[in-house]
Amino acid sequence: MRNDNKWIRYGILSGEVIKEPTWSVCVQDVMQRADLQEATDEEILDWIEEAKHRYAPLDDYGMEALFDPRRQALPYHLFDGYVRGVVRMLNELGILTSSCCDGHGRRAAIVSTQNLLTNQQRYLLRLAVDAVPGLAVSLQRRRIQLEVRGQRSLLLDLAEVLYRIKQDASTIQELELQRFRHRLLRWLSIPGQSRREQIVRSRVQQAVRRFADDSYVDEKGNLLVTYHQGEGPVILFSAHLDTVERIDPYRTLFQEGTVLTSSSGILGADDRAGIAAILELMERLPATDFRGTIKIAFSVEEEIGCRGAEAMDASFLEDVDAAIVFDRRGIRDIVTGCYGEFDFCETAFGACFEQAGILSGMPDWQMTRYGGSSDAKLFALRAIPSVNLSVGYLHEHTDFEQVDFAATLETVRLVETALHHRLLERYFAKRTENPPRVGYTD
């Protein structure tokens, strides 16, 4: 007999009291058979089909779409076998369904929903699907399309993932970390030292198409992106595209815990970690309460004197209210100044991120005025209050460079929290009431 958790692959919650009578006898029949012999997925699904034909009233057939999960127990025995578990768990998670089809091995599986999918539900579904290699999802207003590419068993795997999410809320963070690791590894494999950023810029251009309302490359070569999410402040995210030297294409990457290192040369986490953090954040943003505009500057030639930021299209920056740079070594630093001599922002602006740390369960995020040179200084010189946040890398520019990808993801959570709770919006409201002195440097 299979592990109890595995039964959800077929739409069965082991040990439950089933209210729908036909489904109840079908489950009893199948589980009795499973107690007597080991069985494959296909065999168990065949057993359910046999039990359905044995017990289901003839007038039930073709009627599954008429059942409303808000008012009655669903007749799971009538649903297509490979999508039965997915439908069961979607309803358990509050994504109420109206009809389904597993594609019968010839086309994509389709699940229709009672209500419009919310941004939170869309994020959850994409996260769950990303945990099943080979499965792809397309989300419409009331329609979930699952592309299985001939491997219908992937739908059974998805049911298990959704079950884990329902049973343990910490599963979401585990899946997020797993997904982020895979994404960061992809960015660490892309070359692009200073003045040779074309390949990585092209890849980033492809990645931002999913959410960008506008994007272009300015005369210097910076990739500049705009995304609107209602009325509110204009916040700039920034990371640089270039690495200090060429990434060795023949190297091997090693992992110990959540730390990645390279067998040869630099790792490239400075600043591939910043790029990955921004793209992860943009995927999460629609599910937050943030209202405003996000602009993103993927700059060139940062490693040879911040030349990309210095020559960045001024018209792109003219309406920016604040900048968040993702390019600080270590963990949980909120850099508000350069070498203690030049301040990027007021203390009150940096304090927004300390407050976000507290709200997100990471109270040790702390401000420091003793950062190095970065694009944050160039934005501050344009009178844009700026911070530079740690993204988990250490020993940059050396063969000993490493990155803790869990720490990078914590930076994503920090900014997500600041935006969701509208901490920057509150800062700007207070700043309007009490305008600061001109400039930030003592």
Tab-separated table of C-alpha atoms in Angstrom:
chain	number	residue	atom	x	y	z
A	1	MET	CA	0.000	0.000	0.000
A	2	ARG	CA	1.216	3.501	-0.801
A	3	ASN	CA	2.184	6.098	1.769
A	4	ASP	CA	-0.996	7.860	2.978
A	5	ASN	CA	0.150	11.190	1.517
A	6	LYS	CA	0.473	9.574	-1.900
A	7	TRP	CA	-3.259	8.888	-2.072
A	8	ILE	CA	-3.938	12.530	-2.855
A	9	ARG	CA	-2.436	11.817	-6.283
A	10	TYR	CA	-5.755	10.152	-7.051
A	11	GLY	CA	-7.988	12.620	-5.238
A	12	ILE	CA	-8.184	10.592	-2.037
A	13	LEU	CA	-7.468	11.997	1.419
A	14	SER	CA	-6.548	8.978	3.519
A	15	GLY	CA	-8.706	8.530	6.616
A	16	GLU	CA	-11.309	11.160	5.724
A	17	VAL	CA	-15.047	10.740	6.140
A	18	ILE	CA	-16.437	11.030	2.601
A	19	LYS	CA	-19.901	12.564	2.321
A	20	GLU	CA	-20.553	11.792	-1.350
A	21	PRO	CA	-21.876	8.187	-1.267
A	22	THR	CA	-20.665	6.894	-4.630
A	23	TRP	CA	-17.174	8.314	-4.212
A	24	SER	CA	-17.099	6.819	-0.707
A	25	VAL	CA	-17.704	3.252	-1.893
A	26	CYS	CA	-15.248	3.710	-4.778
A	27	VAL	CA	-12.511	4.751	-2.360
A	28	GLN	CA	-13.237	1.877	0.007
A	29	ASP	CA	-13.081	-0.597	-2.870
A	30	VAL	CA	-9.770	0.732	-4.207
A	31	MET	CA	-8.044	0.983	-0.835
A	32	GLN	CA	-9.019	-2.587	0.024
A	33	ARG	CA	-7.400	-3.764	-3.197
A	34	ALA	CA	-4.290	-1.677	-2.495
A	35	ASP	CA	-3.939	-3.341	0.912
A	36	LEU	CA	-3.557	-6.679	-0.863
A	37	GLN	CA	-1.003	-5.745	-3.529
A	38	GLU	CA	1.407	-3.062	-4.688
A	39	ALA	CA	0.123	-1.066	-7.629
A	40	THR	CA	1.315	1.542	-10.102
A	41	ASP	CA	-0.384	4.893	-10.690
A	42	GLU	CA	-2.051	3.556	-13.804
A	43	GLU	CA	-3.367	0.456	-12.024
A	44	ILE	CA	-4.878	2.489	-9.174
A	45	LEU	CA	-6.537	4.866	-11.616
A	46	ASP	CA	-7.902	1.855	-13.510
A	47	TRP	CA	-9.283	0.450	-10.262
A	48	ILE	CA	-11.094	3.722	-9.600
A	49	GLU	CA	-12.580	3.568	-13.114
A	50	GLU	CA	-13.743	0.008	-12.516
A	51	ALA	CA	-15.325	0.969	-9.195
A	52	LYS	CA	-17.005	3.962	-10.801
A	53	HIS	CA	-18.627	1.772	-13.458
A	54	ARG	CA	-19.697	-0.643	-10.751
A	55	TYR	CA	-21.256	1.831	-8.320
A	56	ALA	CA	-22.064	5.128	-10.062
A	57	PRO	CA	-25.705	5.710	-11.127
A	58	LEU	CA	-26.028	5.958	-14.888
A	59	ASP	CA	-27.631	9.404	-14.699
A	60	ASP	CA	-24.454	10.802	-13.041
A	61	TYR	CA	-22.358	10.512	-16.208
A	62	GLY	CA	-21.535	13.830	-17.861
A	63	MET	CA	-23.024	15.756	-14.935
A	64	GLU	CA	-19.817	16.629	-13.037
A	65	ALA	CA	-19.763	20.233	-14.290
A	66	LEU	CA	-23.176	20.853	-12.698
A	67	PHE	CA	-21.895	20.355	-9.157
A	68	ASP	CA	-21.023	23.433	-7.101
A	69	PRO	CA	-18.216	22.895	-4.511
A	70	ARG	CA	-19.680	25.727	-2.417
A	71	ARG	CA	-22.940	23.839	-1.837
A	72	GLN	CA	-22.345	20.109	-2.175
A	73	ALA	CA	-19.747	17.375	-2.028
A	74	LEU	CA	-18.082	16.943	-5.383
A	75	PRO	CA	-18.492	13.619	-7.225
A	76	TYR	CA	-14.760	12.983	-7.608
A	77	HIS	CA	-15.415	9.563	-9.120
A	78	LEU	CA	-16.732	11.318	-12.249
A	79	PHE	CA	-13.631	13.465	-12.798
A	80	ASP	CA	-10.836	12.491	-15.181
A	81	GLY	CA	-8.367	10.377	-13.242
A	82	TYR	CA	-5.135	12.242	-13.840
A	83	VAL	CA	-6.577	15.608	-12.842
A	84	ARG	CA	-8.758	14.381	-9.980
A	85	GLY	CA	-6.130	15.009	-7.285
A	86	VAL	CA	-5.313	18.476	-8.626
A	87	VAL	CA	-9.000	19.446	-8.622
A	88	ARG	CA	-9.407	18.065	-5.117
A	89	MET	CA	-6.521	20.128	-3.762
A	90	LEU	CA	-7.486	23.287	-5.640
A	91	ASN	CA	-10.845	23.211	-3.873
A	92	GLU	CA	-9.143	22.460	-0.547
A	93	LEU	CA	-6.997	25.572	-1.110
A	94	GLY	CA	-10.034	27.734	-1.843
A	95	ILE	CA	-9.646	27.772	-5.643
A	96	LEU	CA	-13.157	26.558	-6.391
A	97	THR	CA	-13.524	24.670	-9.653
A	98	SER	CA	-16.383	24.372	-12.141
A	99	SER	CA	-15.104	21.788	-14.659
A	100	CYS	CA	-11.996	19.832	-15.610
A	101	CYS	CA	-10.385	17.615	-18.235
A	102	ASP	CA	-7.032	15.811	-18.003
A	103	GLY	CA	-6.466	16.037	-21.763
A	104	HIS	CA	-6.672	12.246	-22.223
A	105	GLY	CA	-3.014	12.122	-23.233
A	106	ARG	CA	-3.656	14.135	-26.386
A	107	ARG	CA	-3.741	17.771	-25.222
A	108	ALA	CA	-3.232	20.025	-22.208
A	109	ALA	CA	-5.225	19.465	-19.040
A	110	ILE	CA	-7.792	22.176	-18.306
A	111	VAL	CA	-9.388	23.207	-15.014
A	112	SER	CA	-12.014	25.955	-15.022
A	113	THR	CA	-12.681	27.935	-11.850
A	114	GLN	CA	-15.811	29.424	-10.314
A	115	ASN	CA	-14.207	32.813	-9.707
A	116	LEU	CA	-11.534	34.985	-11.275
A	117	LEU	CA	-8.088	33.843	-10.192
A	118	THR	CA	-6.584	36.303	-7.717
A	119	ASN	CA	-2.966	37.436	-7.941
A	120	GLN	CA	-2.192	35.433	-4.794
A	121	GLN	CA	-3.706	32.295	-6.335
A	122	ARG	CA	-1.788	32.830	-9.565
A	123	TYR	CA	1.466	33.126	-7.647
A	124	LEU	CA	0.716	29.960	-5.669
A	125	LEU	CA	-0.146	27.983	-8.799
A	126	ARG	CA	3.009	29.059	-10.617
A	127	LEU	CA	5.100	28.199	-7.571
A	128	ALA	CA	3.544	24.719	-7.333
A	129	VAL	CA	3.964	24.045	-11.058
A	130	ASP	CA	7.605	25.172	-10.960
A	131	ALA	CA	8.187	22.399	-8.396
A	132	VAL	CA	7.211	19.758	-10.995
A	133	PRO	CA	9.934	19.585	-13.688
A	134	GLY	CA	8.448	19.232	-17.144
A	135	LEU	CA	5.067	20.746	-16.256
A	136	ALA	CA	4.018	24.178	-17.554
A	137	VAL	CA	1.027	26.347	-16.707
A	138	SER	CA	-0.936	29.037	-18.511
A	139	LEU	CA	-3.333	31.090	-16.392
A	140	GLN	CA	-6.326	32.972	-17.726
A	141	ARG	CA	-9.171	34.703	-15.947
A	142	ARG	CA	-11.062	31.535	-14.927
A	143	ARG	CA	-8.956	28.870	-16.589
A	144	ILE	CA	-5.887	26.867	-15.577
A	145	GLN	CA	-4.160	25.120	-18.475
A	146	LEU	CA	-1.539	22.529	-17.571
A	147	GLU	CA	0.772	21.418	-20.370
A	148	VAL	CA	2.061	17.916	-19.609
A	149	ARG	CA	3.841	17.175	-22.916
A	150	GLY	CA	2.594	13.589	-22.942
A	151	GLN	CA	3.495	12.889	-19.299
A	152	ARG	CA	0.141	12.847	-17.539
A	153	SER	CA	1.759	11.539	-14.350
A	154	LEU	CA	3.068	15.085	-13.829
A	155	LEU	CA	-0.500	16.036	-12.890
A	156	LEU	CA	-0.367	13.456	-10.092
A	157	ASP	CA	2.914	14.990	-8.899
A	158	LEU	CA	1.288	18.424	-8.885
A	159	ALA	CA	-1.513	17.135	-6.667
A	160	GLU	CA	1.114	16.026	-4.149
A	161	VAL	CA	2.793	19.444	-4.186
A	162	LEU	CA	-0.545	21.197	-3.604
A	163	TYR	CA	-1.267	18.791	-0.756
A	164	ARG	CA	2.050	19.645	0.893
A	165	ILE	CA	1.223	23.347	0.629
A	166	LYS	CA	-2.160	22.774	2.236
A	167	GLN	CA	-0.733	20.667	5.063
A	168	ASP	CA	2.241	22.857	5.996
A	169	ALA	CA	2.515	26.597	5.329
A	170	SER	CA	6.331	26.381	5.521
A	171	THR	CA	6.237	24.375	2.280
A	172	ILE	CA	5.752	27.625	0.379
A	173	GLN	CA	9.074	28.997	1.619
A	174	GLU	CA	10.788	25.682	0.834
A	175	LEU	CA	9.456	25.746	-2.724
A	176	GLU	CA	10.398	29.405	-3.135
A	177	LEU	CA	13.968	28.675	-2.038
A	178	GLN	CA	14.212	25.672	-4.370
A	179	ARG	CA	12.905	27.680	-7.309
A	180	PHE	CA	15.152	30.657	-6.566
A	181	ARG	CA	18.235	28.418	-6.411
A	182	HIS	CA	17.486	27.051	-9.882
A	183	ARG	CA	16.964	30.544	-11.263
A	184	LEU	CA	20.142	31.936	-9.718
A	185	LEU	CA	22.156	29.037	-11.126
A	186	ARG	CA	20.924	29.934	-14.603
A	187	TRP	CA	22.027	33.568	-14.199
A	188	LEU	CA	25.424	32.487	-12.852
A	189	SER	CA	26.033	30.617	-16.094
A	190	ILE	CA	25.631	33.671	-18.340
A	191	PRO	CA	28.793	35.616	-19.283
A	192	GLY	CA	29.063	39.395	-19.364
A	193	GLN	CA	32.145	41.169	-18.073
A	194	SER	CA	32.348	44.954	-18.295
A	195	ARG	CA	31.870	46.295	-21.841
A	196	ARG	CA	30.707	42.859	-22.976
A	197	GLU	CA	27.243	42.730	-21.408
A	198	GLN	CA	25.289	42.044	-24.624
A	199	ILE	CA	24.474	38.376	-23.920
A	200	VAL	CA	23.300	38.845	-20.332
A	201	ARG	CA	21.373	41.980	-21.303
A	202	SER	CA	19.578	40.041	-24.037
A	203	ARG	CA	18.607	37.321	-21.544
A	204	VAL	CA	17.303	39.882	-19.084
A	205	GLN	CA	15.325	41.557	-21.877
A	206	GLN	CA	13.613	38.238	-22.542
A	207	ALA	CA	12.885	37.740	-18.841
A	208	VAL	CA	11.259	41.159	-18.304
A	209	ARG	CA	8.822	40.732	-21.203
A	210	ARG	CA	6.505	38.811	-18.846
A	211	PHE	CA	5.734	41.905	-16.788
A	212	ALA	CA	7.222	45.055	-18.382
A	213	ASP	CA	4.921	47.787	-19.631
A	214	ASP	CA	7.900	49.359	-21.367
A	215	SER	CA	11.597	48.619	-21.771
A	216	TYR	CA	14.457	49.971	-23.842
A	217	VAL	CA	18.225	50.171	-23.999
A	218	ASP	CA	19.646	53.674	-23.615
A	219	GLU	CA	22.636	55.058	-25.504
A	220	LYS	CA	25.082	53.810	-22.878
A	221	GLY	CA	23.694	50.261	-23.027
A	222	ASN	CA	21.689	50.199	-19.784
A	223	LEU	CA	18.462	48.173	-19.928
A	224	LEU	CA	15.655	50.341	-18.519
A	225	VAL	CA	12.269	48.848	-17.601
A	226	THR	CA	8.948	50.291	-16.386
A	227	TYR	CA	6.063	48.460	-14.690
A	228	HIS	CA	2.848	50.106	-13.446
A	229	GLN	CA	0.715	48.845	-10.571
A	230	GLY	CA	-1.689	51.664	-9.829
A	231	GLU	CA	-1.141	55.183	-8.567
A	232	GLY	CA	1.637	55.896	-6.115
A	233	PRO	CA	5.366	56.550	-5.768
A	234	VAL	CA	7.906	55.672	-8.445
A	235	ILE	CA	10.488	53.268	-7.035
A	236	LEU	CA	13.679	52.336	-8.876
A	237	PHE	CA	15.249	48.872	-8.525
A	238	SER	CA	18.821	48.552	-9.760
A	239	ALA	CA	21.415	45.832	-10.340
A	240	HIS	CA	24.380	45.784	-12.701
A	241	LEU	CA	24.784	43.459	-15.653
A	242	ASP	CA	28.574	43.254	-15.769
A	243	THR	CA	30.965	41.050	-13.839
A	244	VAL	CA	34.463	42.177	-12.890
A	245	GLU	CA	36.039	39.577	-15.168
A	246	ARG	CA	35.083	36.745	-17.499
A	247	ILE	CA	33.188	33.802	-16.003
A	248	ASP	CA	35.037	30.545	-16.689
A	249	PRO	CA	32.721	28.536	-18.986
A	250	TYR	CA	34.368	25.228	-17.985
A	251	ARG	CA	34.060	25.618	-14.236
A	252	THR	CA	32.007	23.530	-11.819
A	253	LEU	CA	29.713	25.037	-9.204
A	254	PHE	CA	29.624	23.529	-5.722
A	255	GLN	CA	26.937	23.781	-3.064
A	256	GLU	CA	27.301	23.400	0.686
A	257	GLY	CA	24.044	24.057	2.492
A	258	THR	CA	22.722	27.165	0.747
A	259	VAL	CA	26.164	28.492	-0.238
A	260	LEU	CA	27.415	28.300	-3.836
A	261	THR	CA	31.057	28.518	-4.910
A	262	SER	CA	33.009	28.129	-8.158
A	263	SER	CA	35.818	25.688	-8.943
A	264	SER	CA	37.624	28.298	-11.023
A	265	GLY	CA	37.650	32.096	-11.138
A	266	ILE	CA	34.932	34.393	-9.873
A	267	LEU	CA	31.469	33.049	-9.133
A	268	GLY	CA	29.700	36.072	-10.656
A	269	ALA	CA	27.195	36.582	-7.864
A	270	ASP	CA	28.302	40.230	-7.923
A	271	ASP	CA	25.844	41.081	-9.344
A	272	ARG	CA	23.980	38.120	-10.803
A	273	ALA	CA	22.439	37.750	-7.339
A	274	GLY	CA	21.005	41.264	-7.671
A	275	ILE	CA	19.520	40.472	-11.086
A	276	ALA	CA	17.913	37.271	-9.787
A	277	ALA	CA	16.550	39.092	-6.713
A	278	ILE	CA	14.871	41.796	-8.796
A	279	LEU	CA	13.246	39.311	-11.180
A	280	GLU	CA	12.001	37.216	-8.248
A	281	LEU	CA	10.579	40.323	-6.619
A	282	MET	CA	8.742	41.337	-9.779
A	283	GLU	CA	7.021	37.950	-9.848
A	284	ARG	CA	5.796	38.469	-6.294
A	285	LEU	CA	4.811	42.119	-6.641
A	286	PRO	CA	1.281	41.678	-8.105
A	287	ALA	CA	0.248	39.718	-5.005
A	288	THR	CA	1.189	42.620	-2.697
A	289	ASP	CA	-0.706	45.774	-1.765
A	290	PHE	CA	1.902	47.987	-3.419
A	291	ARG	CA	0.477	50.770	-5.558
A	292	GLY	CA	2.754	52.804	-7.743
A	293	THR	CA	5.340	52.388	-10.481
A	294	ILE	CA	8.447	50.238	-10.462
A	295	LYS	CA	11.325	51.249	-12.688
A	296	ILE	CA	14.300	48.929	-13.087
A	297	ALA	CA	17.786	49.896	-14.199
A	298	PHE	CA	20.044	47.027	-15.245
A	299	SER	CA	23.235	49.005	-15.607
A	300	VAL	CA	26.442	48.343	-17.529
A	301	GLU	CA	30.074	48.999	-16.604
A	302	GLU	CA	29.468	49.278	-12.859
A	303	GLU	CA	32.663	47.365	-12.150
A	304	ILE	CA	34.812	49.944	-13.947
A	305	GLY	CA	33.557	53.067	-12.217
A	306	CYS	CA	29.734	53.002	-12.306
A	307	ARG	CA	29.883	54.378	-15.841
A	308	GLY	CA	26.487	52.980	-16.829
A	309	ALA	CA	24.678	54.707	-13.969
A	310	GLU	CA	26.630	57.910	-14.551
A	311	ALA	CA	25.542	58.102	-18.208
A	312	MET	CA	22.030	56.703	-17.673
A	313	ASP	CA	19.172	58.333	-19.603
A	314	ALA	CA	18.190	61.284	-17.388
A	315	SER	CA	14.606	61.270	-18.636
A	316	PHE	CA	14.139	57.753	-17.250
A	317	LEU	CA	15.158	58.911	-13.773
A	318	GLU	CA	13.479	62.302	-13.608
A	319	ASP	CA	10.262	61.080	-11.917
A	320	VAL	CA	11.911	58.499	-9.624
A	321	ASP	CA	11.099	59.050	-5.953
A	322	ALA	CA	13.554	56.529	-4.462
A	323	ALA	CA	16.082	53.888	-5.488
A	324	ILE	CA	16.809	50.419	-4.106
A	325	VAL	CA	20.091	48.949	-5.306
A	326	PHE	CA	20.700	45.183	-4.977
A	327	ASP	CA	24.489	45.051	-4.846
A	328	ARG	CA	25.858	44.888	-1.302
A	329	ARG	CA	28.032	42.064	-0.019
A	330	GLY	CA	27.126	40.053	3.071
A	331	ILE	CA	23.757	39.746	4.727
A	332	ARG	CA	21.224	42.177	6.147
A	333	ASP	CA	23.055	45.452	5.536
A	334	ILE	CA	21.038	48.515	4.556
A	335	VAL	CA	23.743	50.773	3.136
A	336	THR	CA	22.808	54.443	3.386
A	337	GLY	CA	26.196	56.022	2.701
A	338	CYS	CA	29.627	55.697	1.149
A	339	TYR	CA	32.611	55.294	3.510
A	340	GLY	CA	30.776	57.359	6.146
A	341	GLU	CA	31.410	60.511	4.112
A	342	PHE	CA	28.566	60.689	1.598
A	343	ASP	CA	24.985	59.857	2.529
A	344	PHE	CA	22.599	58.305	0.027
A	345	CYS	CA	19.443	59.222	1.937
A	346	GLU	CA	17.952	60.468	5.163
A	347	THR	CA	18.018	58.177	8.178
A	348	ALA	CA	14.217	58.014	8.030
A	349	PHE	CA	14.352	56.448	4.568
A	350	GLY	CA	16.784	53.728	5.658
A	351	ALA	CA	14.606	53.139	8.721
A	352	CYS	CA	11.783	52.014	6.421
A	353	PHE	CA	13.830	48.912	5.625
A	354	GLU	CA	14.704	48.265	9.261
A	355	GLN	CA	10.959	48.346	9.959
A	356	ALA	CA	10.383	45.947	7.047
A	357	GLY	CA	12.936	43.615	8.622
A	358	ILE	CA	10.996	43.588	11.872
A	359	LEU	CA	7.686	42.972	10.086
A	360	SER	CA	9.169	40.086	8.086
A	361	GLY	CA	10.743	38.386	11.109
A	362	MET	CA	14.305	39.545	10.325
A	363	PRO	CA	14.946	42.247	12.959
A	364	ASP	CA	18.727	42.256	12.448
A	365	TRP	CA	18.602	44.202	9.179
A	366	GLN	CA	20.575	47.309	10.128
A	367	MET	CA	21.573	50.577	8.487
A	368	THR	CA	25.215	51.451	7.862
A	369	ARG	CA	26.780	54.576	6.354
A	370	TYR	CA	29.971	52.667	5.621
A	371	GLY	CA	29.296	51.111	2.245
A	372	GLY	CA	31.562	51.206	-0.768
A	373	SER	CA	31.087	52.830	-4.127
A	374	SER	CA	28.035	51.599	-6.046
A	375	ASP	CA	25.321	52.832	-8.377
A	376	ALA	CA	23.458	53.993	-5.249
A	377	LYS	CA	25.885	56.913	-4.976
A	378	LEU	CA	25.177	57.981	-8.566
A	379	PHE	CA	21.420	57.963	-7.927
A	380	ALA	CA	21.901	59.929	-4.694
A	381	LEU	CA	23.898	62.522	-6.617
A	382	ARG	CA	20.740	63.049	-8.674
A	383	ALA	CA	18.867	63.798	-5.407
A	384	ILE	CA	17.159	60.382	-5.376
A	385	PRO	CA	17.089	58.889	-1.847
A	386	SER	CA	18.778	55.510	-2.199
A	387	VAL	CA	19.849	52.403	-0.314
A	388	ASN	CA	22.060	49.486	-1.292
A	389	LEU	CA	20.940	46.140	0.153
A	390	SER	CA	22.961	43.010	0.893
A	391	VAL	CA	22.269	40.176	-1.540
A	392	GLY	CA	24.290	37.414	0.104
A	393	TYR	CA	27.598	37.334	-1.755
A	394	LEU	CA	31.069	37.505	-0.144
A	395	HIS	CA	34.678	37.761	-1.347
A	396	GLU	CA	33.611	39.355	-4.619
A	397	HIS	CA	36.252	39.909	-7.321
A	398	THR	CA	38.238	36.874	-6.099
A	399	ASP	CA	38.420	33.134	-6.770
A	400	PHE	CA	36.891	32.656	-3.304
A	401	GLU	CA	33.630	34.419	-4.130
A	402	GLN	CA	30.522	32.761	-2.735
A	403	VAL	CA	26.823	33.449	-2.401
A	404	ASP	CA	24.245	32.302	0.124
A	405	PHE	CA	21.121	32.089	-2.029
A	406	ALA	CA	18.887	31.847	1.056
A	407	ALA	CA	20.227	35.250	2.121
A	408	THR	CA	19.542	36.632	-1.358
A	409	LEU	CA	15.948	35.465	-1.080
A	410	GLU	CA	15.697	37.148	2.323
A	411	THR	CA	16.485	40.435	0.595
A	412	VAL	CA	13.573	39.781	-1.746
A	413	ARG	CA	11.311	39.213	1.257
A	414	LEU	CA	12.548	42.426	2.892
A	415	VAL	CA	11.681	44.624	-0.097
A	416	GLU	CA	8.442	42.740	-0.698
A	417	THR	CA	7.421	43.512	2.893
A	418	ALA	CA	8.370	47.190	2.601
A	419	LEU	CA	6.261	47.547	-0.538
A	420	HIS	CA	3.336	45.454	0.688
A	421	HIS	CA	3.021	47.491	3.893
A	422	ARG	CA	3.502	50.720	1.932
A	423	LEU	CA	6.315	51.849	4.209
A	424	LEU	CA	7.904	53.969	1.497
A	425	GLU	CA	4.577	55.579	0.688
A	426	ARG	CA	4.249	56.608	4.341
A	427	TYR	CA	7.789	57.969	4.279
A	428	PHE	CA	7.002	60.147	1.259
A	429	ALA	CA	3.793	61.402	2.885
A	430	LYS	CA	5.729	62.534	5.965
A	431	ARG	CA	8.468	63.987	3.806
A	432	THR	CA	5.902	66.120	1.967
A	433	GLU	CA	4.659	67.477	5.302
A	434	ASN	CA	8.203	68.123	6.549
A	435	PRO	CA	10.566	68.685	3.586
A	436	PRO	CA	14.216	67.767	4.353
A	437	ARG	CA	17.178	70.011	3.883
A	438	VAL	CA	18.648	69.994	0.389
A	439	GLY	CA	21.004	67.052	-0.209
A	440	TYR	CA	21.939	64.202	2.107
A	441	THR	CA	25.650	64.718	2.747
A	442	ASP	CA	26.843	66.378	5.911
